[in-house]
Coordinates of C-alpha atoms and ligand atoms in Angstrom, one line a residue:
Chain A
M1 CA 22.1 -19.5 -19.7
D2 CA 19.4 -22.4 -21.4
N3 CA 16.3 -21.2 -23.6
C4 CA 13.4 -21.5 -21.7
A5 CA 11.9 -23.0 -24.9
T6 CA 14.1 -25.7 -24.6
V7 CA 14.0 -26.7 -21.1
I8 CA 10.2 -26.5 -20.6
P9 CA 8.9 -28.8 -23.8
I10 CA 5.5 -29.4 -21.9
V11 CA 2.7 -27.3 -22.9
P12 CA 0.6 -27.4 -20.4
D13 CA -3.0 -29.1 -21.4
R14 CA -5.6 -26.4 -20.4
S15 CA -8.7 -28.3 -21.2
A16 CA -9.3 -29.6 -17.7
A17 CA -8.1 -29.2 -14.3
P18 CA -5.4 -26.8 -13.7
R19 CA -3.0 -29.5 -13.7
W20 CA -0.2 -27.3 -10.9
D21 CA 3.0 -29.2 -12.0
Q22 CA 2.7 -28.6 -15.2
L23 CA 2.3 -25.3 -14.3
V24 CA 4.9 -24.0 -11.7
Q25 CA 7.9 -25.8 -11.8
A26 CA 11.5 -25.4 -10.2
D27 CA 12.5 -22.5 -11.4
H28 CA 9.5 -21.7 -14.7
V29 CA 5.9 -20.6 -14.4
H30 CA 3.4 -20.4 -17.3
G31 CA 1.8 -16.9 -18.0
S32 CA -1.7 -18.3 -17.4
L33 CA -1.2 -18.6 -13.7
Y34 CA -1.3 -14.6 -14.0
T35 CA -3.9 -14.4 -16.5
D36 CA -6.6 -16.9 -15.9
P37 CA -10.2 -16.5 -14.3
A38 CA -10.7 -20.0 -13.4
I39 CA -7.2 -19.6 -11.5
F40 CA -8.3 -16.8 -9.4
Q41 CA -11.3 -18.5 -8.5
A42 CA -9.2 -21.5 -7.1
E43 CA -6.7 -19.8 -5.7
L44 CA -9.7 -18.3 -3.9
A45 CA -11.0 -21.0 -2.3
A46 CA -7.1 -22.3 -1.4
I47 CA -5.5 -19.9 -0.5
W48 CA -7.5 -16.4 0.5
F49 CA -10.6 -18.7 1.9
R50 CA -8.4 -21.0 3.6
T51 CA -4.8 -20.0 4.6
W52 CA -4.1 -17.4 7.0
V53 CA -4.7 -13.6 6.0
Y54 CA -3.8 -10.8 7.4
V55 CA -6.9 -9.2 8.2
G56 CA -5.9 -5.3 11.1
H57 CA -4.3 -4.5 13.9
E58 CA -5.7 -4.6 17.2
S59 CA -4.6 -0.5 17.4
E60 CA -6.9 0.1 14.6
V61 CA -10.4 -0.8 17.2
P62 CA -8.5 0.4 20.7
N63 CA -11.8 0.9 22.4
P64 CA -15.0 -1.2 23.4
N65 CA -17.3 -1.3 20.6
D66 CA -15.1 -0.1 18.2
Y67 CA -15.4 -0.7 14.5
V68 CA -13.3 -0.6 10.7
M69 CA -13.6 -2.7 7.7
K70 CA -11.9 -4.8 6.3
S71 CA -11.6 -7.9 4.1
I72 CA -10.3 -11.1 3.2
G73 CA -9.3 -11.2 -0.6
P74 CA -13.0 -9.4 -2.5
E75 CA -14.7 -10.4 0.7
P76 CA -15.3 -6.8 3.0
V77 CA -15.3 -8.3 6.7
I78 CA -15.8 -5.9 9.6
M79 CA -13.0 -6.3 12.5
T80 CA -15.2 -4.7 15.7
R81 CA -14.0 -4.7 19.6
A82 CA -16.9 -6.2 21.6
K83 CA -17.4 -4.6 24.6
D84 CA -15.3 -7.4 26.2
G85 CA -12.2 -6.4 24.5
S86 CA -12.6 -9.4 22.3
I87 CA -12.0 -8.6 18.6
H88 CA -14.6 -10.5 15.9
L89 CA -14.2 -10.8 12.4
L90 CA -18.0 -10.8 10.7
H91 CA -18.7 -11.5 7.2
N92 CA -20.6 -7.9 5.9
R93 CA -23.9 -9.6 4.8
C94 CA -27.1 -10.0 6.5
P95 CA -28.5 -13.4 6.9
H96 CA -31.5 -12.8 6.4
R97 CA -31.6 -10.9 2.3
G98 CA -27.6 -11.0 2.1
N99 CA -27.9 -6.4 2.0
R100 CA -24.5 -5.0 3.5
V101 CA -25.3 -4.1 7.3
C102 CA -21.8 -1.9 7.2
V103 CA -21.2 0.4 5.1
T104 CA -18.3 3.3 7.1
D105 CA -15.1 2.7 7.0
K106 CA -15.4 3.0 11.2
G107 CA -16.5 4.2 14.3
N108 CA -18.0 2.8 17.4
A109 CA -21.5 0.7 17.3
R110 CA -22.9 -2.1 19.9
S111 CA -24.3 -3.2 17.3
F112 CA -25.3 -2.6 13.9
T113 CA -28.4 -2.8 12.4
C114 CA -29.4 -3.9 8.8
P115 CA -31.0 -1.2 6.9
Y116 CA -33.2 -3.4 4.8
H117 CA -35.2 -4.8 7.1
G118 CA -34.3 -3.6 10.4
W119 CA -32.7 -7.1 11.8
T120 CA -30.5 -5.8 14.5
F121 CA -27.3 -7.8 15.6
A122 CA -24.3 -7.0 18.4
N123 CA -21.0 -6.3 17.5
D124 CA -19.7 -10.3 17.9
G125 CA -22.5 -11.2 15.6
A126 CA -25.5 -12.7 17.2
L127 CA -29.0 -11.4 16.2
K128 CA -30.0 -9.6 18.9
G129 CA -33.5 -8.8 17.6
Y130 CA -35.6 -8.1 14.1
P131 CA -38.8 -6.1 13.7
F132 CA -42.6 -7.8 13.7
P133 CA -41.4 -10.5 15.7
S134 CA -44.2 -12.7 15.6
G135 CA -43.9 -13.2 11.4
Y136 CA -41.5 -16.2 12.4
E137 CA -42.5 -19.1 14.5
D138 CA -39.9 -21.5 15.2
A139 CA -36.8 -19.6 13.4
D140 CA -33.5 -20.5 15.6
R141 CA -32.4 -16.9 16.0
S142 CA -28.9 -18.7 17.0
K143 CA -28.4 -19.4 13.7
L144 CA -29.2 -16.3 12.3
G145 CA -26.8 -14.4 13.1
L146 CA -24.0 -12.3 10.9
G147 CA -21.6 -15.3 9.6
K148 CA -18.2 -15.1 11.4
V149 CA -14.6 -15.2 10.3
A150 CA -13.7 -18.5 11.8
R151 CA -10.7 -19.0 12.8
V152 CA -9.7 -15.1 14.1
Q153 CA -6.2 -14.9 16.1
S154 CA -3.3 -12.4 16.7
Y155 CA 0.1 -11.8 17.3
R156 CA 1.7 -9.1 18.8
G157 CA -1.0 -7.2 18.0
F158 CA -2.1 -8.3 14.1
V159 CA -5.2 -10.0 13.6
F160 CA -4.9 -13.1 11.7
G161 CA -8.4 -14.9 10.0
S162 CA -9.1 -17.8 8.5
M163 CA -11.6 -19.4 7.2
A164 CA -11.2 -22.6 7.4
E165 CA -12.6 -24.1 11.1
E166 CA -9.7 -26.8 10.6
G167 CA -5.5 -25.9 9.3
P168 CA -2.4 -25.2 10.2
T169 CA -2.5 -23.0 13.6
L170 CA -1.5 -19.7 13.0
E171 CA 1.7 -19.6 14.9
E172 CA 2.6 -22.8 12.3
H173 CA 1.5 -20.5 9.3
L174 CA 3.5 -18.0 10.6
G175 CA 6.6 -19.7 11.6
A176 CA 9.9 -17.6 11.3
A177 CA 7.9 -14.0 10.5
M178 CA 7.0 -14.3 13.9
K179 CA 10.5 -13.5 14.6
A180 CA 10.2 -11.0 12.4
I181 CA 7.4 -9.2 13.4
D182 CA 9.1 -9.3 17.2
A183 CA 11.8 -7.8 16.0
V184 CA 9.0 -5.2 14.1
C185 CA 7.7 -4.7 17.8
E186 CA 10.9 -3.8 19.0
T187 CA 12.4 -1.1 17.3
S188 CA 9.4 1.1 19.9
P189 CA 10.7 1.8 23.0
E190 CA 7.4 -0.1 24.0
G191 CA 7.4 -3.3 22.2
E192 CA 4.5 -2.2 20.8
V193 CA 3.4 -0.9 17.1
Q194 CA 0.3 1.0 15.9
V195 CA -1.7 1.7 13.2
T196 CA -3.1 4.8 13.2
A197 CA -2.6 7.2 10.5
G198 CA -4.6 6.1 8.1
F199 CA -4.2 4.3 4.9
L200 CA -3.4 4.9 0.9
K201 CA -5.8 3.3 -1.0
H202 CA -3.5 2.4 -4.7
K203 CA -5.1 0.0 -7.0
V204 CA -3.8 -1.5 -9.9
R205 CA -4.3 -3.4 -13.1
S206 CA -2.7 -6.3 -12.3
N207 CA -2.9 -9.7 -10.6
W208 CA -1.7 -10.1 -7.1
K209 CA 1.2 -12.3 -7.3
F210 CA 3.0 -10.1 -9.0
L211 CA 2.6 -7.6 -6.4
V212 CA 3.8 -10.1 -3.9
E213 CA 6.9 -10.9 -6.1
N214 CA 7.8 -8.2 -6.1
E215 CA 7.5 -6.8 -2.1
T216 CA 10.7 -9.4 -1.9
D217 CA 12.4 -9.1 -5.5
G218 CA 15.6 -7.2 -4.4
Y219 CA 16.6 -7.7 -8.5
H220 CA 14.0 -4.6 -9.7
P221 CA 15.1 -0.7 -7.4
S222 CA 18.3 -0.1 -9.0
F223 CA 16.5 0.2 -12.5
V224 CA 12.6 1.1 -11.4
H225 CA 13.4 3.1 -9.0
A226 CA 16.8 4.8 -10.4
S227 CA 14.9 7.9 -11.3
I228 CA 14.7 9.0 -7.2
F229 CA 17.8 7.2 -6.9
E230 CA 19.8 9.4 -8.9
V231 CA 17.7 12.5 -7.0
A232 CA 17.3 11.8 -3.8
Q233 CA 20.9 10.0 -1.4
S234 CA 18.4 7.3 -0.1
G235 CA 21.4 5.3 0.6
I236 CA 19.0 2.5 -0.6
G237 CA 19.9 1.7 -3.9
T238 CA 23.4 0.3 -2.6
L239 CA 21.4 -2.3 -0.7
Y240 CA 20.1 -4.1 -3.8
S241 CA 23.4 -4.7 -6.3
S242 CA 25.4 -7.4 -7.1
E243 CA 28.4 -5.7 -4.4
S244 CA 25.6 -5.9 -1.6
T245 CA 25.8 -8.1 1.0
A246 CA 22.7 -8.7 2.0
V247 CA 20.7 -11.5 1.4
S248 CA 17.6 -12.7 0.2
R249 CA 15.4 -15.2 2.0
D250 CA 13.2 -17.9 1.8
F251 CA 11.3 -19.0 5.2
G252 CA 9.4 -21.1 4.2
N253 CA 5.1 -21.6 4.2
G254 CA 5.7 -19.0 0.9
H255 CA 6.8 -15.7 3.5
T256 CA 10.5 -14.2 1.8
E257 CA 12.1 -11.4 2.7
N258 CA 15.6 -8.9 1.7
D259 CA 17.4 -9.5 4.9
L260 CA 19.2 -6.0 4.2
R261 CA 21.1 -6.7 8.4
P262 CA 24.7 -8.0 6.9
E263 CA 24.3 -4.2 4.9
F264 CA 23.7 -2.0 8.3
R265 CA 26.1 -4.2 10.3
K266 CA 29.4 -3.3 7.8
R267 CA 27.9 0.7 8.0
D268 CA 28.0 -0.1 11.8
V269 CA 26.2 3.3 12.4
P270 CA 23.2 3.5 14.7
M271 CA 19.8 4.8 12.3
S272 CA 21.9 3.9 9.4
W273 CA 18.4 2.1 8.6
F274 CA 16.1 4.8 8.4
G275 CA 18.7 6.8 6.5
T276 CA 19.4 9.0 10.0
T277 CA 21.1 8.9 12.7
A278 CA 21.0 8.4 16.6
E279 CA 21.7 11.9 17.3
K280 CA 19.2 13.1 15.4
L281 CA 16.8 11.2 17.3
P282 CA 18.2 12.1 21.2
E283 CA 14.3 11.4 22.8
Y284 CA 13.9 7.9 20.8
T285 CA 17.8 6.6 21.5
Q286 CA 17.3 8.0 24.8
K287 CA 13.9 5.7 25.2
M288 CA 15.6 2.9 23.6
N289 CA 18.6 2.5 25.9
A290 CA 16.8 2.8 28.7
A291 CA 14.1 0.1 27.8
Y292 CA 16.6 -2.1 26.3
G293 CA 20.0 -1.4 27.6
E294 CA 22.5 0.0 25.7
E295 CA 24.2 -2.9 23.8
K296 CA 20.9 -4.0 22.8
A297 CA 19.6 -1.1 21.7
R298 CA 22.4 -0.4 20.0
R299 CA 22.0 -3.6 18.2
I300 CA 18.2 -2.6 17.4
M301 CA 18.8 0.3 15.9
I302 CA 22.1 -1.2 13.6
D303 CA 20.2 -3.8 12.2
G304 CA 16.6 -2.2 11.8
T305 CA 13.5 -3.7 10.7
P306 CA 12.4 -6.2 8.3
H307 CA 11.9 -6.4 5.0
I308 CA 9.1 -9.1 4.9
M309 CA 6.4 -10.4 3.0
I310 CA 4.2 -13.0 5.0
F311 CA 2.4 -14.3 2.5
P312 CA -0.2 -13.9 1.3
N313 CA -0.4 -10.5 1.9
L314 CA 1.5 -8.8 5.2
F315 CA 4.6 -6.6 3.8
I316 CA 6.1 -5.3 6.5
A317 CA 8.5 -2.3 5.2
E318 CA 10.6 -1.5 7.3
I319 CA 8.8 1.1 7.6
Q320 CA 5.2 0.8 6.4
I321 CA 2.8 -1.6 6.2
F322 CA 1.1 -3.2 3.0
V323 CA -1.9 -4.9 3.1
I324 CA -2.5 -6.4 -0.4
Q325 CA -6.1 -7.3 -1.7
P326 CA -6.9 -9.3 -4.9
I327 CA -9.7 -7.6 -5.9
A328 CA -9.7 -9.8 -9.4
V329 CA -7.6 -11.8 -11.8
N330 CA -6.0 -8.9 -12.8
E331 CA -7.3 -5.9 -10.3
T332 CA -5.1 -5.4 -7.0
V333 CA -5.4 -3.4 -4.3
Q334 CA -2.8 -2.6 -2.4
H335 CA -3.4 -0.7 1.7
V336 CA -0.2 1.0 2.5
T337 CA 0.4 2.9 6.0
A338 CA 3.3 4.4 8.4
L339 CA 3.5 1.9 11.1
Q340 CA 4.1 3.7 14.6
F341 CA 6.2 2.1 17.4
K342 CA 4.6 3.2 20.6
G343 CA 6.6 5.2 22.4
A344 CA 8.7 7.3 19.8
P345 CA 6.7 10.7 18.5
D346 CA 10.3 12.2 17.1
L347 CA 11.1 8.6 14.8
N348 CA 7.3 8.3 13.8
R349 CA 6.3 11.7 12.8
R350 CA 9.8 11.0 9.9
M351 CA 8.0 7.7 9.3
R352 CA 4.7 9.2 8.1
Q353 CA 6.8 11.7 6.0
Q354 CA 8.9 9.2 4.5
T355 CA 5.4 7.2 4.0
M356 CA 4.0 9.7 1.9
G357 CA 6.7 10.3 -0.2
S358 CA 7.6 6.9 -1.3
V359 CA 3.7 5.6 -1.5
G360 CA 0.6 5.7 -2.4
P361 CA -0.7 6.6 -5.8
A362 CA 1.6 9.4 -6.9
G363 CA 4.6 7.7 -4.4
F364 CA 8.5 8.3 -5.9
L365 CA 8.7 4.3 -5.1
L366 CA 5.5 2.9 -5.1
A367 CA 4.1 5.2 -8.7
D368 CA 7.0 2.7 -10.5
D369 CA 6.9 -0.6 -9.2
A370 CA 3.4 0.1 -9.8
E371 CA 4.0 1.2 -13.5
M372 CA 5.7 -2.1 -13.8
Y373 CA 3.2 -4.3 -11.9
E374 CA 1.1 -3.5 -14.4
R375 CA 3.0 -4.1 -17.4
T376 CA 4.4 -7.6 -16.5
Q377 CA 0.1 -8.2 -16.4
L378 CA 0.3 -7.0 -20.5
G379 CA 3.0 -8.9 -20.9
V380 CA 1.8 -11.4 -19.9
Q381 CA -0.9 -11.4 -22.3
S382 CA 0.9 -12.3 -25.0
Q383 CA 1.4 -15.7 -26.1
N384 CA 5.3 -16.4 -27.1
P385 CA 7.0 -17.0 -24.6
E386 CA 4.4 -19.1 -22.6
W387 CA 6.8 -18.7 -19.6
L388 CA 8.6 -17.0 -17.5
Y389 CA 12.0 -17.5 -15.7
L390 CA 13.3 -17.5 -12.3
G391 CA 16.4 -19.0 -12.2
R392 CA 18.1 -16.0 -11.8
G393 CA 20.6 -17.3 -8.7
R394 CA 19.7 -20.7 -8.6
H395 CA 23.8 -22.1 -9.0
R396 CA 24.2 -20.4 -6.3
E397 CA 21.4 -20.8 -3.5
R398 CA 22.5 -22.2 -0.4
R399 CA 21.2 -22.9 3.4
D400 CA 21.5 -20.2 6.0
E401 CA 22.3 -21.6 9.9
N402 CA 18.4 -22.1 10.2
G403 CA 18.5 -24.0 7.6
F404 CA 16.3 -21.6 4.7
R405 CA 17.3 -20.8 1.5
I406 CA 18.7 -18.3 0.5
G407 CA 20.3 -16.5 -2.1
D408 CA 22.5 -13.1 -2.8
A409 CA 20.8 -9.5 -2.6
T410 CA 19.3 -9.9 -6.2
D411 CA 18.7 -13.1 -6.9
E412 CA 14.8 -15.2 -7.2
T413 CA 15.4 -17.3 -4.2
P414 CA 12.0 -15.5 -2.8
S415 CA 10.2 -15.8 -6.1
R416 CA 10.9 -19.7 -6.1
G417 CA 9.8 -19.9 -2.6
I418 CA 6.4 -17.9 -3.0
W419 CA 6.3 -20.3 -6.0
R420 CA 7.0 -23.9 -4.2
H421 CA 4.4 -23.3 -1.4
Y422 CA 1.6 -21.1 -4.4
R423 CA 2.4 -25.2 -5.5
A424 CA 1.7 -27.2 -2.4
L425 CA -1.4 -25.3 -1.6
M426 CA -2.9 -25.2 -4.9
E427 CA -2.6 -29.0 -4.6
A428 CA -3.9 -29.7 -1.9
A429 CA -7.4 -28.0 -2.8
Chain B
M1 CA -23.7 41.2 -3.5
A2 CA -22.3 42.7 -6.6
M3 CA -19.1 42.6 -6.9
T4 CA -16.7 45.9 -6.7
P5 CA -14.7 46.6 -9.8
E6 CA -11.5 46.2 -7.3
Q7 CA -13.2 42.0 -6.9
R8 CA -14.0 42.0 -10.1
A9 CA -10.1 42.3 -11.5
T10 CA -8.7 40.2 -8.7
L11 CA -11.2 37.5 -9.7
E12 CA -9.8 37.8 -13.9
D13 CA -6.0 38.0 -12.4
V14 CA -6.6 35.0 -10.2
T15 CA -8.7 33.0 -13.1
Q16 CA -5.9 33.9 -15.2
F17 CA -3.2 32.6 -13.2
I18 CA -5.2 29.2 -12.4
Y19 CA -5.7 28.5 -16.2
R20 CA -2.2 28.8 -17.2
E21 CA -1.2 26.3 -14.2
A22 CA -4.0 23.5 -15.8
R23 CA -2.3 24.2 -18.8
L24 CA 1.7 24.2 -17.0
Q25 CA -0.1 20.6 -16.0
D26 CA -1.7 19.2 -18.3
E27 CA 1.8 19.9 -21.0
H28 CA 4.9 18.6 -18.4
A29 CA 5.9 21.7 -18.1
Y30 CA 7.4 21.3 -14.6
D31 CA 9.9 24.3 -14.4
A32 CA 7.4 26.6 -15.2
W33 CA 5.3 25.1 -13.0
E34 CA 7.8 24.7 -10.2
A35 CA 8.5 28.4 -11.1
L36 CA 5.2 29.3 -9.7
W37 CA 5.7 28.6 -6.0
T38 CA 6.9 30.5 -3.3
D39 CA 9.5 29.3 -0.8
D40 CA 7.8 28.1 2.1
G41 CA 4.4 26.4 -1.1
V42 CA 2.6 23.3 1.1
Y43 CA 1.2 21.0 -2.1
W44 CA -1.2 18.4 -0.5
V45 CA -3.1 15.9 -2.0
P46 CA -5.7 14.4 1.0
A47 CA -6.2 10.9 0.9
N48 CA -9.6 10.2 2.8
G49 CA -12.0 13.2 2.8
E50 CA -11.4 15.6 3.2
G51 CA -7.9 15.8 5.0
G52 CA -7.7 15.3 8.9
D53 CA -4.1 16.9 10.0
P54 CA -1.6 16.0 7.5
E55 CA 1.3 16.2 10.1
Q56 CA -1.2 13.3 11.8
E57 CA -2.7 11.6 8.8
M58 CA -1.1 10.1 5.6
S59 CA -2.2 11.9 2.7
I60 CA -1.7 11.3 -0.7
L61 CA 0.6 13.9 -1.9
Y62 CA 2.2 16.3 1.3
D63 CA 4.7 18.2 0.2
N64 CA 7.2 20.9 1.2
R65 CA 8.7 23.2 -0.9
S66 CA 11.6 21.0 -1.1
R67 CA 9.8 18.1 -1.9
I68 CA 8.6 19.5 -4.7
A69 CA 11.5 20.5 -6.0
L70 CA 12.7 17.3 -5.7
R71 CA 9.8 15.8 -7.9
I72 CA 10.4 17.6 -10.0
R73 CA 13.8 16.6 -10.3
Q74 CA 12.8 12.8 -10.7
F75 CA 10.7 13.6 -13.6
H76 CA 14.1 15.2 -14.8
T77 CA 15.7 12.2 -14.8
G78 CA 13.2 10.3 -17.8
K79 CA 13.6 7.3 -16.0
R80 CA 10.3 8.2 -13.5
F81 CA 8.9 5.1 -15.3
S82 CA 4.9 6.3 -13.8
Q83 CA 5.1 8.8 -16.6
T84 CA 7.6 7.4 -19.4
P85 CA 5.5 8.3 -21.3
R86 CA 3.7 10.7 -20.1
S87 CA 0.2 10.6 -19.4
G88 CA -1.8 12.9 -21.9
L89 CA -3.7 15.2 -20.0
R90 CA -6.2 17.6 -20.3
R91 CA -8.2 19.3 -17.5
V92 CA -10.9 21.5 -17.0
V93 CA -11.4 24.0 -14.4
S94 CA -14.1 26.4 -13.3
N95 CA -16.3 27.3 -10.8
I96 CA -13.3 29.8 -9.6
E97 CA -14.5 32.2 -6.7
V98 CA -12.3 34.0 -4.4
I99 CA -13.6 33.3 -0.8
G100 CA -10.5 35.3 0.8
D101 CA -8.1 38.2 0.4
D102 CA -6.3 40.4 2.7
G103 CA -4.3 41.7 0.6
K104 CA -1.8 40.3 0.5
E105 CA -2.8 37.2 -0.4
V106 CA -5.7 35.8 -2.3
R107 CA -7.6 32.4 -1.0
V108 CA -9.3 30.7 -4.1
C109 CA -11.3 27.8 -4.9
S110 CA -12.0 25.7 -8.3
N111 CA -13.5 22.9 -9.5
A112 CA -11.8 20.5 -11.6
I113 CA -12.2 17.9 -14.1
V114 CA -8.7 15.9 -15.5
F115 CA -9.1 13.8 -17.9
E116 CA -6.0 11.6 -18.9
S117 CA -5.3 8.8 -20.8
H118 CA -2.1 6.2 -20.0
V119 CA -0.5 2.9 -21.2
R120 CA -3.2 1.7 -18.4
G121 CA -6.2 3.2 -20.1
D122 CA -8.7 6.5 -19.6
T123 CA -9.1 7.8 -16.1
I124 CA -11.2 10.7 -15.3
W125 CA -10.2 12.7 -12.4
A126 CA -12.4 15.7 -10.4
S127 CA -11.6 17.5 -7.7
R128 CA -11.7 20.4 -5.3
N129 CA -9.0 22.5 -5.5
E130 CA -7.9 25.5 -3.0
Y131 CA -5.3 27.8 -3.7
T132 CA -3.9 30.4 -1.5
L133 CA -2.4 32.9 -4.2
R134 CA 0.7 35.8 -2.5
R135 CA 1.5 38.9 -4.3
E136 CA 4.2 39.2 -6.1
G137 CA 4.5 42.5 -8.2
E138 CA 2.1 42.2 -10.9
G139 CA 1.5 39.1 -10.1
F140 CA 0.8 35.7 -7.7
R141 CA 2.7 32.9 -6.8
M142 CA 1.1 30.3 -5.5
A143 CA 1.5 29.6 -1.1
R144 CA -0.8 26.7 -0.5
K145 CA -3.0 24.1 -3.2
K146 CA -5.1 21.6 -1.6
V147 CA -6.6 19.1 -4.5
V148 CA -9.7 16.6 -2.6
L149 CA -10.2 14.3 -5.4
V150 CA -13.5 13.7 -5.3
N151 CA -12.5 9.6 -5.1
N152 CA -10.0 9.8 -2.5
G153 CA -11.5 7.6 0.2
T154 CA -11.7 4.8 -2.7
A155 CA -8.7 2.8 -3.7
L156 CA -7.5 4.9 -6.9
W157 CA -5.3 4.3 -9.7
S158 CA -1.1 5.1 -10.1
M159 CA -1.8 9.2 -10.3
A160 CA 1.8 10.7 -10.9
F161 CA 1.3 13.0 -13.2
L162 CA 1.0 16.9 -11.5
I163 CA -2.5 16.8 -10.1
Ligands
LIG1 S1 -31.7 -7.9 4.2 FE1 -31.2 -7.2 6.3 S2 -33.0 -7.2 7.7 FE2 -33.6 -7.6 5.4
LIG2 FE1 10.6 -1.4 -5.6

């Protein structure tokens, strides 16, 4: 293996605006991408406030006038369901003097009244009125509503927002990730997921991109999670070994996955993906058979749910969803909850139990991942070597039958795909 | 209302038990700590407030007895990296009140402030703890411990030590 320093003779010119082609190369990225506050600001503009970002799930606001506090990057956003059932994403900033109009996590409200001077807004953002109106002569009320996220769209209940008026459609952005979302929904006998178990919020002193890369890094589990693999018979460890037939995949648009289906198909045991058997979930199995027919139900229950990172912030990890929220160049929050499949109470109970065990600040898995994000963040502050090396598996990267780049289970095909997309977004800005 | 001599003795005994539990946690004395539990013990750290139904909602930690044992076995591998190196810990436990006693089990509340020194930096954790202590022989064992962190509705740093 070549030494980084001999492959990359360039020292990036850091005096002017960042040159993305200097910082992001095919199998090397520069350490400053994780530490430079100016780069973080540029990412907010070019990625978080421009592209499609996952915000929340429709099941979090099931009834008319329900609302829940969410975010797009560091910005708070209120997700509301108006009286007519439509979903809105509102900036939590009073157009008068900038106060927060909402300070409770969730609730049911037809309107929001700003506590500072009493302006009132409908839950679709429109200004309903302000006190002592004789003080305003020619104010245009239609322009004094709450700021709205420019584009809001759902896919199978997953609500995304884009702060840019124009750009690729949600379908164009999601691309192949739509099929993965379909597969998640199909695991429910009623074809729907629900996000109803409440979130754990885990803060780490790390740049957001270390998290995005780690979600589909199949190289680390054998080492970082050795402690829990040693003491619990989870069967996860072997999925991410050099003998594994699983593949890593780059879907383009920054979306990546660890596709574990080859291993599950080899096992050929329904529900083995979840570490159990169909016999232990008789109610679920029966409903799946009734909904999809035995053959298709069997295939779904063998393949399991995907392990996919939908750029930039939605990670579907088989039984959980993680929502990545950048706070600062070296601070990130992961919001995580157990997925719940509509019509599958026996499975849902186990999913909650396993999720509580594995993720969140004290989780058997995630506390150790978090430790790695934080130590890499400390590491990249050191000066030498300046670069990070992402070359694993480059020589054996290949295309699958759909033309997507794939690598072995432990290869860095996903990370290279994330950075390729990142560079394109940053250069386009 | 003045305590009876029996109540006073119970308070003294449960206080000693809780101090001991705190010290074992601070010193990462995992096996001694695990031995404090009854066979049906439940260790619960709710998220998002006082905690709704832990069977329905996500908790930071909701361990039954076998999961408590698993947690301890994970520490013993020496590869629990979020605790390698271990957090430096010291906690102050106070405001101990007996809120129920049926002769078999005593229900106790306390406040705790935990100072944690970690690679990441120093953190202060604050909680209200609720215990169900079951009388066994001369002493007690923990049948239930609930730790309500005052900031459990906000995003938290990793917390892989015994809280
Ligand atoms: S700041 Fe909201 S009404 Fe004045
Ligand atoms: Fe991991």
